[in-house]
């Protein structure tokens, strides 16, 4: 099973700042990685797939990079609606499909 | 636009079988190009993939749950379902159904592009 590790667990940031979230795979997943955003009481929403491709309707403030085992999600100029929990997920080597533990982006 | 909606009992008795259905509108569960998954989230925790079914009916399950999980398709109703047997309190969670978008013809590589809103299931006597 590929273990996905996200860091940090929590990020405290002010609106307007930029943040970078990290996701590490226990072995290479090529570029078969997705990022999701989840707000309280809601289902996750797809942000990024194939490590760096934004999903339909996703703001250009969200960008993904990486391949192999190291990935990042950058959110530029944080807006109020961006405060949420972010998950990475690998779909390269399964079953099982696996998610990271999440990074909570909270208001400072 | 595809929509997914989970349905099923919100309370299940320990040792019984949890049964959930995901109703899909705006897409066909039998058409290629997509897969159909169940994912759960324990209270205050992260996401756990339970299993996936292809339009062909082929299924893949998380090894940790494989002995207790059965997924199936009902193409006439545009639904897919989850059965989880011998439940315990550890199965208390919000259960999501989700569509996988296939990146290639084999559909081996897919990400979750649409999700249901989730349904909360509590296992308790």
PDB file of C-alpha atoms in Angstrom:
ATOM      1  CA  UNK A   1       0.000   0.000   0.000  1.00  0.00           C
ATOM      2  CA  UNK A   2       1.273   3.465  -0.894  1.00  0.00           C
ATOM      3  CA  UNK A   3       1.221   5.748   2.123  1.00  0.00           C
ATOM      4  CA  UNK A   4       0.589   9.430   1.463  1.00  0.00           C
ATOM      5  CA  UNK A   5       1.952  11.861   4.031  1.00  0.00           C
ATOM      6  CA  UNK A   6       0.869  15.488   4.090  1.00  0.00           C
ATOM      7  CA  UNK A   7       2.572  18.304   5.901  1.00  0.00           C
ATOM      8  CA  UNK A   8       2.027  20.341   7.850  1.00  0.00           C
ATOM      9  CA  UNK A   9      -1.148  19.151   9.533  1.00  0.00           C
ATOM     10  CA  UNK A  10      -2.285  22.730  10.045  1.00  0.00           C
ATOM     11  CA  UNK A  11      -1.323  26.024   8.456  1.00  0.00           C
ATOM     12  CA  UNK A  12      -2.368  29.339   9.975  1.00  0.00           C
ATOM     13  CA  UNK A  13      -2.322  32.077   7.392  1.00  0.00           C
ATOM     14  CA  UNK A  14      -3.786  35.506   6.807  1.00  0.00           C
ATOM     15  CA  UNK A  15      -6.016  36.317   3.858  1.00  0.00           C
ATOM     16  CA  UNK A  16      -3.971  37.528   0.932  1.00  0.00           C
ATOM     17  CA  UNK A  17      -0.966  35.393   1.782  1.00  0.00           C
ATOM     18  CA  UNK A  18       0.213  32.448  -0.263  1.00  0.00           C
ATOM     19  CA  UNK A  19       0.717  28.948   1.077  1.00  0.00           C
ATOM     20  CA  UNK A  20       2.396  25.769  -0.068  1.00  0.00           C
ATOM     21  CA  UNK A  21       1.130  22.373   1.048  1.00  0.00           C
ATOM     22  CA  UNK A  22       3.250  19.253   0.774  1.00  0.00           C
ATOM     23  CA  UNK A  23       2.370  15.673  -0.039  1.00  0.00           C
ATOM     24  CA  UNK A  24       4.834  12.803  -0.068  1.00  0.00           C
ATOM     25  CA  UNK A  25       4.277   9.281  -1.378  1.00  0.00           C
ATOM     26  CA  UNK A  26       6.007   6.250   0.156  1.00  0.00           C
ATOM     27  CA  UNK A  27       7.059   5.231  -3.355  1.00  0.00           C
ATOM     28  CA  UNK A  28       6.725   6.746  -6.772  1.00  0.00           C
ATOM     29  CA  UNK A  29       3.239   7.454  -8.075  1.00  0.00           C
ATOM     30  CA  UNK A  30       4.522   9.102 -11.268  1.00  0.00           C
ATOM     31  CA  UNK A  31       2.207  12.074 -11.816  1.00  0.00           C
ATOM     32  CA  UNK A  32      -0.926  10.159 -10.848  1.00  0.00           C
ATOM     33  CA  UNK A  33      -1.866  12.444  -8.017  1.00  0.00           C
ATOM     34  CA  UNK A  34      -4.938  14.534  -7.267  1.00  0.00           C
ATOM     35  CA  UNK A  35      -5.703  17.287  -4.771  1.00  0.00           C
ATOM     36  CA  UNK A  36      -9.081  17.909  -3.173  1.00  0.00           C
ATOM     37  CA  UNK A  37     -10.544  20.671  -1.014  1.00  0.00           C
ATOM     38  CA  UNK A  38     -13.049  19.889   1.704  1.00  0.00           C
ATOM     39  CA  UNK A  39     -15.041  22.373   3.733  1.00  0.00           C
ATOM     40  CA  UNK A  40     -16.915  21.448   6.910  1.00  0.00           C
ATOM     41  CA  UNK A  41     -20.033  19.428   6.229  1.00  0.00           C
ATOM     42  CA  UNK A  42     -19.300  19.171   2.522  1.00  0.00           C
ATOM     43  CA  UNK A  43     -17.958  16.575   0.158  1.00  0.00           C
ATOM     44  CA  UNK A  44     -14.432  16.962  -1.150  1.00  0.00           C
ATOM     45  CA  UNK A  45     -14.031  18.928  -4.366  1.00  0.00           C
ATOM     46  CA  UNK A  46     -11.481  18.087  -7.034  1.00  0.00           C
ATOM     47  CA  UNK A  47      -8.891  20.819  -7.509  1.00  0.00           C
ATOM     48  CA  UNK A  48      -5.980  19.247  -9.360  1.00  0.00           C
ATOM     49  CA  UNK A  49      -5.383  15.986 -11.206  1.00  0.00           C
ATOM     50  CA  UNK A  50      -2.325  14.558 -12.936  1.00  0.00           C
ATOM     51  CA  UNK A  51      -0.317  16.466 -10.323  1.00  0.00           C
ATOM     52  CA  UNK A  52      -0.606  19.822 -12.059  1.00  0.00           C
ATOM     53  CA  UNK A  53      -3.784  20.076 -14.146  1.00  0.00           C
ATOM     54  CA  UNK A  54      -6.512  22.243 -12.700  1.00  0.00           C
ATOM     55  CA  UNK A  55      -9.984  20.776 -12.742  1.00  0.00           C
ATOM     56  CA  UNK A  56     -12.777  22.572 -14.569  1.00  0.00           C
ATOM     57  CA  UNK A  57     -13.746  25.795 -12.899  1.00  0.00           C
ATOM     58  CA  UNK A  58     -10.858  25.876 -10.459  1.00  0.00           C
ATOM     59  CA  UNK A  59      -9.190  29.238  -9.930  1.00  0.00           C
ATOM     60  CA  UNK A  60      -5.725  29.816 -11.311  1.00  0.00           C
ATOM     61  CA  UNK A  61      -4.708  30.687  -7.749  1.00  0.00           C
ATOM     62  CA  UNK A  62      -4.406  26.938  -7.221  1.00  0.00           C
ATOM     63  CA  UNK A  63      -1.369  25.261  -8.727  1.00  0.00           C
ATOM     64  CA  UNK A  64       0.130  21.819  -8.333  1.00  0.00           C
ATOM     65  CA  UNK A  65       3.629  20.599  -8.987  1.00  0.00           C
ATOM     66  CA  UNK A  66       5.676  17.478  -8.526  1.00  0.00           C
ATOM     67  CA  UNK A  67       6.155  13.933  -9.708  1.00  0.00           C
ATOM     68  CA  UNK A  68       7.424  10.686  -8.285  1.00  0.00           C
ATOM     69  CA  UNK A  69       7.176  11.014  -4.532  1.00  0.00           C
ATOM     70  CA  UNK A  70       7.119  14.753  -3.827  1.00  0.00           C
ATOM     71  CA  UNK A  71       4.203  17.017  -4.597  1.00  0.00           C
ATOM     72  CA  UNK A  72       3.062  20.494  -3.657  1.00  0.00           C
ATOM     73  CA  UNK A  73      -0.134  22.462  -3.850  1.00  0.00           C
ATOM     74  CA  UNK A  74       0.266  26.229  -3.830  1.00  0.00           C
ATOM     75  CA  UNK A  75      -2.582  28.589  -3.151  1.00  0.00           C
ATOM     76  CA  UNK A  76      -1.774  32.179  -3.968  1.00  0.00           C
ATOM     77  CA  UNK A  77      -3.460  35.208  -2.441  1.00  0.00           C
ATOM     78  CA  UNK A  78      -5.664  33.236  -0.063  1.00  0.00           C
ATOM     79  CA  UNK A  79      -9.287  34.251  -0.005  1.00  0.00           C
ATOM     80  CA  UNK A  80     -11.858  33.547   2.673  1.00  0.00           C
ATOM     81  CA  UNK A  81     -13.353  30.671   0.707  1.00  0.00           C
ATOM     82  CA  UNK A  82      -9.972  28.898   0.568  1.00  0.00           C
ATOM     83  CA  UNK A  83      -9.856  28.108   4.269  1.00  0.00           C
ATOM     84  CA  UNK A  84     -10.532  24.397   4.310  1.00  0.00           C
ATOM     85  CA  UNK A  85      -8.866  20.998   4.546  1.00  0.00           C
ATOM     86  CA  UNK A  86      -6.834  19.814   1.565  1.00  0.00           C
ATOM     87  CA  UNK A  87      -6.173  16.171   0.692  1.00  0.00           C
ATOM     88  CA  UNK A  88      -3.849  14.569  -1.799  1.00  0.00           C
ATOM     89  CA  UNK A  89      -4.669  11.188  -3.313  1.00  0.00           C
ATOM     90  CA  UNK A  90      -2.650   8.778  -5.416  1.00  0.00           C
ATOM     91  CA  UNK A  91      -4.222   6.697  -8.153  1.00  0.00           C
ATOM     92  CA  UNK A  92      -1.089   5.136  -9.607  1.00  0.00           C
ATOM     93  CA  UNK A  93      -0.810   1.902  -7.662  1.00  0.00           C
ATOM     94  CA  UNK A  94      -3.961   0.367  -6.269  1.00  0.00           C
ATOM     95  CA  UNK A  95      -5.887  -1.173  -4.646  1.00  0.00           C
ATOM     96  CA  UNK A  96      -6.053   0.552  -2.379  1.00  0.00           C
ATOM     97  CA  UNK A  97      -6.474   4.090  -3.619  1.00  0.00           C
ATOM     98  CA  UNK A  98      -4.990   6.172  -0.829  1.00  0.00           C
ATOM     99  CA  UNK A  99      -5.347   9.666   0.544  1.00  0.00           C
ATOM    100  CA  UNK A 100      -3.063  11.774   2.650  1.00  0.00           C
ATOM    101  CA  UNK A 101      -4.133  12.717   6.140  1.00  0.00           C
ATOM    102  CA  UNK A 102      -4.984  16.250   5.096  1.00  0.00           C
ATOM    103  CA  UNK A 103      -3.715  19.754   5.744  1.00  0.00           C
ATOM    104  CA  UNK A 104      -6.027  22.233   7.389  1.00  0.00           C
ATOM    105  CA  UNK A 105      -5.596  25.806   6.217  1.00  0.00           C
ATOM    106  CA  UNK A 106      -6.996  28.069   8.877  1.00  0.00           C
ATOM    107  CA  UNK A 107      -7.299  31.789   9.359  1.00  0.00           C
ATOM    108  CA  UNK A 108      -4.520  33.345  11.401  1.00  0.00           C
TER     109      UNK A 108
ATOM    110  CA  UNK B   1     -23.963  17.771 -15.107  1.00  0.00           C
ATOM    111  CA  UNK B   2     -23.599  14.591 -13.122  1.00  0.00           C
ATOM    112  CA  UNK B   3     -25.127  14.370  -9.666  1.00  0.00           C
ATOM    113  CA  UNK B   4     -24.685  11.629  -7.092  1.00  0.00           C
ATOM    114  CA  UNK B   5     -26.910  11.040  -4.089  1.00  0.00           C
ATOM    115  CA  UNK B   6     -26.361   8.538  -1.307  1.00  0.00           C
ATOM    116  CA  UNK B   7     -29.250   6.903   0.482  1.00  0.00           C
ATOM    117  CA  UNK B   8     -29.678   4.317   3.189  1.00  0.00           C
ATOM    118  CA  UNK B   9     -30.215   3.834   6.915  1.00  0.00           C
ATOM    119  CA  UNK B  10     -28.511   6.290   9.218  1.00  0.00           C
ATOM    120  CA  UNK B  11     -28.385   3.777  12.038  1.00  0.00           C
ATOM    121  CA  UNK B  12     -27.171   0.204  11.793  1.00  0.00           C
ATOM    122  CA  UNK B  13     -27.047  -2.385  14.561  1.00  0.00           C
ATOM    123  CA  UNK B  14     -23.657  -3.950  15.360  1.00  0.00           C
ATOM    124  CA  UNK B  15     -22.987  -7.236  13.540  1.00  0.00           C
ATOM    125  CA  UNK B  16     -25.574  -6.381  10.871  1.00  0.00           C
ATOM    126  CA  UNK B  17     -25.000  -5.351   7.270  1.00  0.00           C
ATOM    127  CA  UNK B  18     -24.752  -1.724   6.220  1.00  0.00           C
ATOM    128  CA  UNK B  19     -26.437  -1.131   2.862  1.00  0.00           C
ATOM    129  CA  UNK B  20     -26.150   2.095   0.896  1.00  0.00           C
ATOM    130  CA  UNK B  21     -27.203   3.126  -2.578  1.00  0.00           C
ATOM    131  CA  UNK B  22     -25.828   5.877  -4.780  1.00  0.00           C
ATOM    132  CA  UNK B  23     -28.227   7.279  -7.350  1.00  0.00           C
ATOM    133  CA  UNK B  24     -26.566   8.829 -10.371  1.00  0.00           C
ATOM    134  CA  UNK B  25     -28.170  11.401 -12.631  1.00  0.00           C
ATOM    135  CA  UNK B  26     -26.654  13.049 -15.668  1.00  0.00           C
ATOM    136  CA  UNK B  27     -24.428  10.083 -16.458  1.00  0.00           C
ATOM    137  CA  UNK B  28     -24.708   6.394 -17.154  1.00  0.00           C
ATOM    138  CA  UNK B  29     -23.166   3.946 -14.693  1.00  0.00           C
ATOM    139  CA  UNK B  30     -22.812   1.433 -17.510  1.00  0.00           C
ATOM    140  CA  UNK B  31     -20.919   3.659 -19.931  1.00  0.00           C
ATOM    141  CA  UNK B  32     -17.167   3.505 -20.156  1.00  0.00           C
ATOM    142  CA  UNK B  33     -14.929   6.365 -19.191  1.00  0.00           C
ATOM    143  CA  UNK B  34     -15.830   6.392 -15.536  1.00  0.00           C
ATOM    144  CA  UNK B  35     -15.625   4.268 -12.434  1.00  0.00           C
ATOM    145  CA  UNK B  36     -17.795   4.356  -9.324  1.00  0.00           C
ATOM    146  CA  UNK B  37     -16.440   4.342  -5.796  1.00  0.00           C
ATOM    147  CA  UNK B  38     -17.399   4.411  -2.154  1.00  0.00           C
ATOM    148  CA  UNK B  39     -15.266   6.438   0.229  1.00  0.00           C
ATOM    149  CA  UNK B  40     -15.793   7.025   3.932  1.00  0.00           C
ATOM    150  CA  UNK B  41     -14.703   9.539   6.506  1.00  0.00           C
ATOM    151  CA  UNK B  42     -14.615   8.720  10.181  1.00  0.00           C
ATOM    152  CA  UNK B  43     -15.647  11.564  12.488  1.00  0.00           C
ATOM    153  CA  UNK B  44     -13.000  14.260  12.409  1.00  0.00           C
ATOM    154  CA  UNK B  45     -10.669  12.121  10.319  1.00  0.00           C
ATOM    155  CA  UNK B  46      -9.419  11.788   6.777  1.00  0.00           C
ATOM    156  CA  UNK B  47     -10.737   9.958   3.742  1.00  0.00           C
ATOM    157  CA  UNK B  48     -10.690   6.183   3.334  1.00  0.00           C
ATOM    158  CA  UNK B  49     -11.384   4.502   0.009  1.00  0.00           C
ATOM    159  CA  UNK B  50     -13.628   1.476   0.352  1.00  0.00           C
ATOM    160  CA  UNK B  51     -13.978   0.115  -3.142  1.00  0.00           C
ATOM    161  CA  UNK B  52     -14.588   0.720  -6.815  1.00  0.00           C
ATOM    162  CA  UNK B  53     -16.754  -0.811  -9.512  1.00  0.00           C
ATOM    163  CA  UNK B  54     -16.218  -0.572 -13.246  1.00  0.00           C
ATOM    164  CA  UNK B  55     -19.135  -0.269 -15.692  1.00  0.00           C
ATOM    165  CA  UNK B  56     -18.396  -3.892 -16.591  1.00  0.00           C
ATOM    166  CA  UNK B  57     -19.216  -4.867 -13.029  1.00  0.00           C
ATOM    167  CA  UNK B  58     -15.631  -5.703 -12.092  1.00  0.00           C
ATOM    168  CA  UNK B  59     -14.895  -4.686  -8.525  1.00  0.00           C
ATOM    169  CA  UNK B  60     -11.855  -3.789  -6.485  1.00  0.00           C
ATOM    170  CA  UNK B  61     -11.889  -3.357  -2.745  1.00  0.00           C
ATOM    171  CA  UNK B  62      -9.596  -1.981  -0.070  1.00  0.00           C
ATOM    172  CA  UNK B  63      -7.675  -4.968   1.322  1.00  0.00           C
ATOM    173  CA  UNK B  64      -8.530  -3.946   4.875  1.00  0.00           C
ATOM    174  CA  UNK B  65     -12.262  -4.216   4.127  1.00  0.00           C
ATOM    175  CA  UNK B  66     -12.316  -6.766   1.331  1.00  0.00           C
ATOM    176  CA  UNK B  67     -13.721  -9.606   3.400  1.00  0.00           C
ATOM    177  CA  UNK B  68     -16.766  -7.558   4.343  1.00  0.00           C
ATOM    178  CA  UNK B  69     -17.504  -5.450   1.242  1.00  0.00           C
ATOM    179  CA  UNK B  70     -19.701  -6.086  -1.761  1.00  0.00           C
ATOM    180  CA  UNK B  71     -20.419  -3.509  -4.457  1.00  0.00           C
ATOM    181  CA  UNK B  72     -22.840  -3.855  -7.333  1.00  0.00           C
ATOM    182  CA  UNK B  73     -24.408  -1.917 -10.203  1.00  0.00           C
ATOM    183  CA  UNK B  74     -28.052  -1.521 -11.103  1.00  0.00           C
ATOM    184  CA  UNK B  75     -27.907  -0.075 -14.586  1.00  0.00           C
ATOM    185  CA  UNK B  76     -31.683  -0.009 -14.981  1.00  0.00           C
ATOM    186  CA  UNK B  77     -31.917   2.416 -12.085  1.00  0.00           C
ATOM    187  CA  UNK B  78     -28.592   4.169 -12.710  1.00  0.00           C
ATOM    188  CA  UNK B  79     -27.439   3.228  -9.248  1.00  0.00           C
ATOM    189  CA  UNK B  80     -24.583   1.471  -7.560  1.00  0.00           C
ATOM    190  CA  UNK B  81     -24.567   0.061  -4.080  1.00  0.00           C
ATOM    191  CA  UNK B  82     -22.419  -0.852  -1.122  1.00  0.00           C
ATOM    192  CA  UNK B  83     -22.900  -3.629   1.370  1.00  0.00           C
ATOM    193  CA  UNK B  84     -20.620  -3.828   4.394  1.00  0.00           C
ATOM    194  CA  UNK B  85     -21.197  -6.817   6.618  1.00  0.00           C
ATOM    195  CA  UNK B  86     -20.527  -7.487  10.288  1.00  0.00           C
ATOM    196  CA  UNK B  87     -20.350  -3.810  11.155  1.00  0.00           C
ATOM    197  CA  UNK B  88     -18.957  -2.476  14.410  1.00  0.00           C
ATOM    198  CA  UNK B  89     -18.720   0.963  15.952  1.00  0.00           C
ATOM    199  CA  UNK B  90     -15.515   1.433  13.943  1.00  0.00           C
ATOM    200  CA  UNK B  91     -17.658   1.596  10.803  1.00  0.00           C
ATOM    201  CA  UNK B  92     -19.419   4.724  12.026  1.00  0.00           C
ATOM    202  CA  UNK B  93     -18.590   7.348   9.426  1.00  0.00           C
ATOM    203  CA  UNK B  94     -19.854   9.586   6.672  1.00  0.00           C
ATOM    204  CA  UNK B  95     -20.058   7.544   3.496  1.00  0.00           C
ATOM    205  CA  UNK B  96     -19.539   9.218   0.129  1.00  0.00           C
ATOM    206  CA  UNK B  97     -20.117   7.873  -3.326  1.00  0.00           C
ATOM    207  CA  UNK B  98     -17.932   9.305  -6.055  1.00  0.00           C
ATOM    208  CA  UNK B  99     -17.324   9.074  -9.777  1.00  0.00           C
ATOM    209  CA  UNK B 100     -13.885   8.347 -11.095  1.00  0.00           C
ATOM    210  CA  UNK B 101     -12.848  10.070 -14.315  1.00  0.00           C
ATOM    211  CA  UNK B 102     -10.670   7.812 -16.411  1.00  0.00           C
ATOM    212  CA  UNK B 103      -7.475   9.232 -17.869  1.00  0.00           C
ATOM    213  CA  UNK B 104      -6.984   6.462 -20.399  1.00  0.00           C
ATOM    214  CA  UNK B 105      -8.805   3.702 -22.206  1.00  0.00           C
ATOM    215  CA  UNK B 106      -8.048   1.078 -19.589  1.00  0.00           C
ATOM    216  CA  UNK B 107      -9.530   3.323 -16.935  1.00  0.00           C
ATOM    217  CA  UNK B 108      -6.873   2.164 -14.500  1.00  0.00           C
ATOM    218  CA  UNK B 109      -5.881   5.716 -13.672  1.00  0.00           C
ATOM    219  CA  UNK B 110      -8.797   7.819 -12.505  1.00  0.00           C
ATOM    220  CA  UNK B 111      -9.458  10.623 -10.082  1.00  0.00           C
ATOM    221  CA  UNK B 112     -12.682  11.537  -8.320  1.00  0.00           C
ATOM    222  CA  UNK B 113     -14.328  14.331 -10.257  1.00  0.00           C
ATOM    223  CA  UNK B 114     -17.818  14.211  -8.749  1.00  0.00           C
ATOM    224  CA  UNK B 115     -18.993  13.347  -5.263  1.00  0.00           C
ATOM    225  CA  UNK B 116     -22.256  12.823  -3.482  1.00  0.00           C
ATOM    226  CA  UNK B 117     -22.960  14.981  -0.454  1.00  0.00           C
ATOM    227  CA  UNK B 118     -22.334  12.075   1.904  1.00  0.00           C
ATOM    228  CA  UNK B 119     -24.542  10.185   4.302  1.00  0.00           C
ATOM    229  CA  UNK B 120     -23.815   9.731   7.979  1.00  0.00           C
ATOM    230  CA  UNK B 121     -24.023   6.167   9.252  1.00  0.00           C
ATOM    231  CA  UNK B 122     -23.878   5.325  12.929  1.00  0.00           C
ATOM    232  CA  UNK B 123     -23.355   1.793  14.164  1.00  0.00           C
ATOM    233  CA  UNK B 124     -24.989   1.402  17.527  1.00  0.00           C
ATOM    234  CA  UNK B 125     -27.423  -0.801  19.353  1.00  0.00           C
TER     235      UNK B 125
END
